[in-house]
Coordinates of C-alpha atoms in Angstrom, one line a residue:
M1 CA -91.0 208.5 97.2
S2 CA -88.0 208.2 99.4
L3 CA -84.3 208.6 98.7
K4 CA -81.4 207.6 101.0
L5 CA -78.0 209.3 100.9
V6 CA -74.9 208.0 102.8
L7 CA -72.1 210.5 103.2
I8 CA -68.8 208.9 103.9
R9 CA -65.5 210.7 104.6
H10 CA -62.6 208.5 103.7
A11 CA -60.8 206.5 106.5
K12 CA -57.6 207.7 108.1
S13 CA -54.9 208.2 105.6
D14 CA -51.1 207.6 105.9
W15 CA -48.9 210.7 106.1
G16 CA -45.7 208.8 106.4
D17 CA -44.3 209.8 103.0
S18 CA -44.0 213.6 103.0
G19 CA -43.1 213.6 99.3
Q20 CA -46.2 211.8 98.3
R21 CA -48.9 213.6 96.3
D22 CA -52.1 214.1 98.3
H23 CA -54.2 212.3 95.6
A24 CA -52.0 209.2 95.9
R25 CA -52.0 209.0 99.7
P26 CA -53.1 205.5 100.9
L27 CA -54.9 204.5 104.1
A28 CA -53.1 204.2 107.4
E29 CA -53.4 201.0 109.4
R30 CA -56.1 202.7 111.5
G31 CA -58.0 203.5 108.4
R32 CA -57.8 199.9 107.2
R33 CA -59.3 198.8 110.6
D34 CA -62.0 201.5 110.7
A35 CA -63.5 201.2 107.2
P36 CA -64.9 197.6 107.7
R37 CA -66.3 198.5 111.1
M38 CA -68.2 201.4 109.7
A39 CA -69.4 199.3 106.8
A40 CA -70.7 196.7 109.3
W41 CA -72.5 199.5 111.2
L42 CA -74.2 200.6 107.9
A43 CA -75.2 197.0 107.1
E44 CA -76.7 196.5 110.6
G45 CA -78.8 199.6 110.2
G46 CA -80.0 198.5 106.7
H47 CA -78.2 201.4 105.0
V48 CA -76.1 199.6 102.3
P49 CA -76.2 201.7 99.2
E50 CA -77.1 200.5 95.7
L51 CA -74.7 202.9 94.1
V52 CA -71.5 204.5 95.3
L53 CA -70.0 207.6 93.8
C54 CA -66.4 207.7 95.0
S55 CA -63.6 210.2 94.6
D56 CA -60.8 208.7 92.5
A57 CA -58.1 209.4 95.2
T58 CA -56.3 206.4 96.5
R59 CA -57.6 206.7 100.1
T60 CA -61.3 206.9 99.0
R61 CA -60.9 204.0 96.7
E62 CA -59.3 201.9 99.4
T63 CA -62.0 203.0 101.9
I64 CA -64.9 201.8 99.7
A65 CA -63.1 198.6 98.7
L66 CA -62.8 197.7 102.4
M67 CA -66.4 198.7 103.1
Q68 CA -68.0 196.8 100.2
A69 CA -66.3 193.6 101.4
E70 CA -68.5 193.8 104.5
W71 CA -71.8 194.2 102.6
P72 CA -74.1 191.3 101.7
S73 CA -74.6 192.6 98.1
P74 CA -72.0 194.8 96.5
P75 CA -73.1 198.1 95.2
V76 CA -72.3 199.6 91.8
I77 CA -69.2 201.8 92.3
R78 CA -68.3 204.7 90.1
H79 CA -64.9 206.5 90.7
E80 CA -65.4 210.1 89.9
P81 CA -62.5 212.5 89.5
M82 CA -64.8 215.5 90.1
L83 CA -65.4 214.3 93.7
Y84 CA -61.7 214.8 94.7
A85 CA -61.5 217.8 97.1
A86 CA -64.9 218.9 95.9
P87 CA -67.0 221.6 97.6
P88 CA -70.6 220.8 98.6
R89 CA -72.1 222.3 95.4
Q90 CA -70.0 219.9 93.2
L91 CA -70.8 216.9 95.4
R92 CA -74.6 217.7 95.0
Q93 CA -74.1 218.0 91.3
A94 CA -72.6 214.5 91.1
L95 CA -75.9 213.2 92.6
H96 CA -78.1 214.7 89.9
G97 CA -77.4 211.9 87.5
A98 CA -77.7 209.1 90.0
D99 CA -80.0 206.3 88.9
A100 CA -80.5 204.6 92.3
R101 CA -82.7 205.2 95.3
S102 CA -79.9 204.7 97.7
V103 CA -76.6 206.4 97.0
A104 CA -73.3 206.8 98.9
L105 CA -70.9 209.6 98.3
V106 CA -67.3 208.9 99.4
A107 CA -65.2 212.0 99.5
H108 CA -63.0 214.4 101.5
N109 CA -63.3 217.2 104.0
P110 CA -64.1 220.0 104.2
G111 CA -66.7 219.3 101.3
I112 CA -68.3 216.1 102.6
G113 CA -68.7 217.4 106.2
R114 CA -70.1 220.7 104.9
L115 CA -72.6 218.9 102.7
A116 CA -73.8 216.8 105.6
A117 CA -74.4 220.0 107.6
E118 CA -76.2 221.7 104.7
L119 CA -78.5 218.7 104.0
A120 CA -79.4 217.8 107.6
E121 CA -82.8 219.0 108.6
S122 CA -81.4 219.1 112.1
A123 CA -77.8 218.1 113.1
P124 CA -77.5 215.0 115.2
A125 CA -76.6 215.5 118.8
H126 CA -73.1 214.2 118.4
P127 CA -70.0 216.3 119.4
R128 CA -68.1 215.3 116.2
F129 CA -70.7 216.0 113.6
H130 CA -69.5 219.5 112.7
D131 CA -65.8 218.6 112.4
Y132 CA -66.6 215.3 110.5
P133 CA -63.5 213.2 111.3
T134 CA -62.1 210.5 109.1
C135 CA -64.5 207.7 108.3
A136 CA -67.5 209.6 109.7
V137 CA -70.8 208.5 108.1
T138 CA -74.1 210.3 107.9
V139 CA -77.3 208.6 106.6
L140 CA -79.9 211.0 105.3
E141 CA -83.4 210.3 104.0
F142 CA -85.3 212.6 101.7
D143 CA -88.9 212.7 100.5
A144 CA -88.1 213.5 96.8
K145 CA -88.8 211.9 93.5
D146 CA -85.2 212.3 92.2
W147 CA -81.8 213.6 93.3
S148 CA -82.2 217.0 91.7
A149 CA -85.2 217.6 93.9
I150 CA -83.7 217.0 97.3
G151 CA -83.8 219.7 100.0
K152 CA -83.2 219.1 103.7
G153 CA -83.2 215.5 104.8
R154 CA -83.8 213.6 108.0
V155 CA -80.7 212.2 109.7
A156 CA -81.3 208.5 110.0
G157 CA -77.9 207.8 111.5
F158 CA -74.5 209.3 112.2
A159 CA -71.4 207.6 113.6
I160 CA -67.7 207.7 113.7
P161 CA -65.2 204.8 114.3
A162 CA -64.7 205.8 118.0
D163 CA -68.4 205.2 118.6
L164 CA -68.1 201.5 117.6

């Protein structure tokens, strides 16, 4: 049995309002341009998830809203407060109850980037994989019966907006 995990860091956020709470920070114009482009890249590769587990922060919610508009069939989206600024262990824990074979996690650095590095059987030969910039996307495939049984996965794709 095969499972597919798509790890998405939110698109570029707007730092224009210095008094704004981090959780409420929206996307910058660049982020609003990048998210649909990355969504199209996922669709072209056949990597549209069935289920999205998304941090409840404004910038992650906006990222996935822009992405899903580019996909032929909209996934189920669950906004999860526990994914906000979560470490890799907490991100993995969120997967355990997933009831789909193809799942996307939309979250924040450093957690999402560290999780990609932990789960990749071997890191892709890309100079930006280890710093995981905004709107970076990794697609991982696992031979596992359910999400609690995943170990290391094969990287089926990695891209950042500058690649497109």
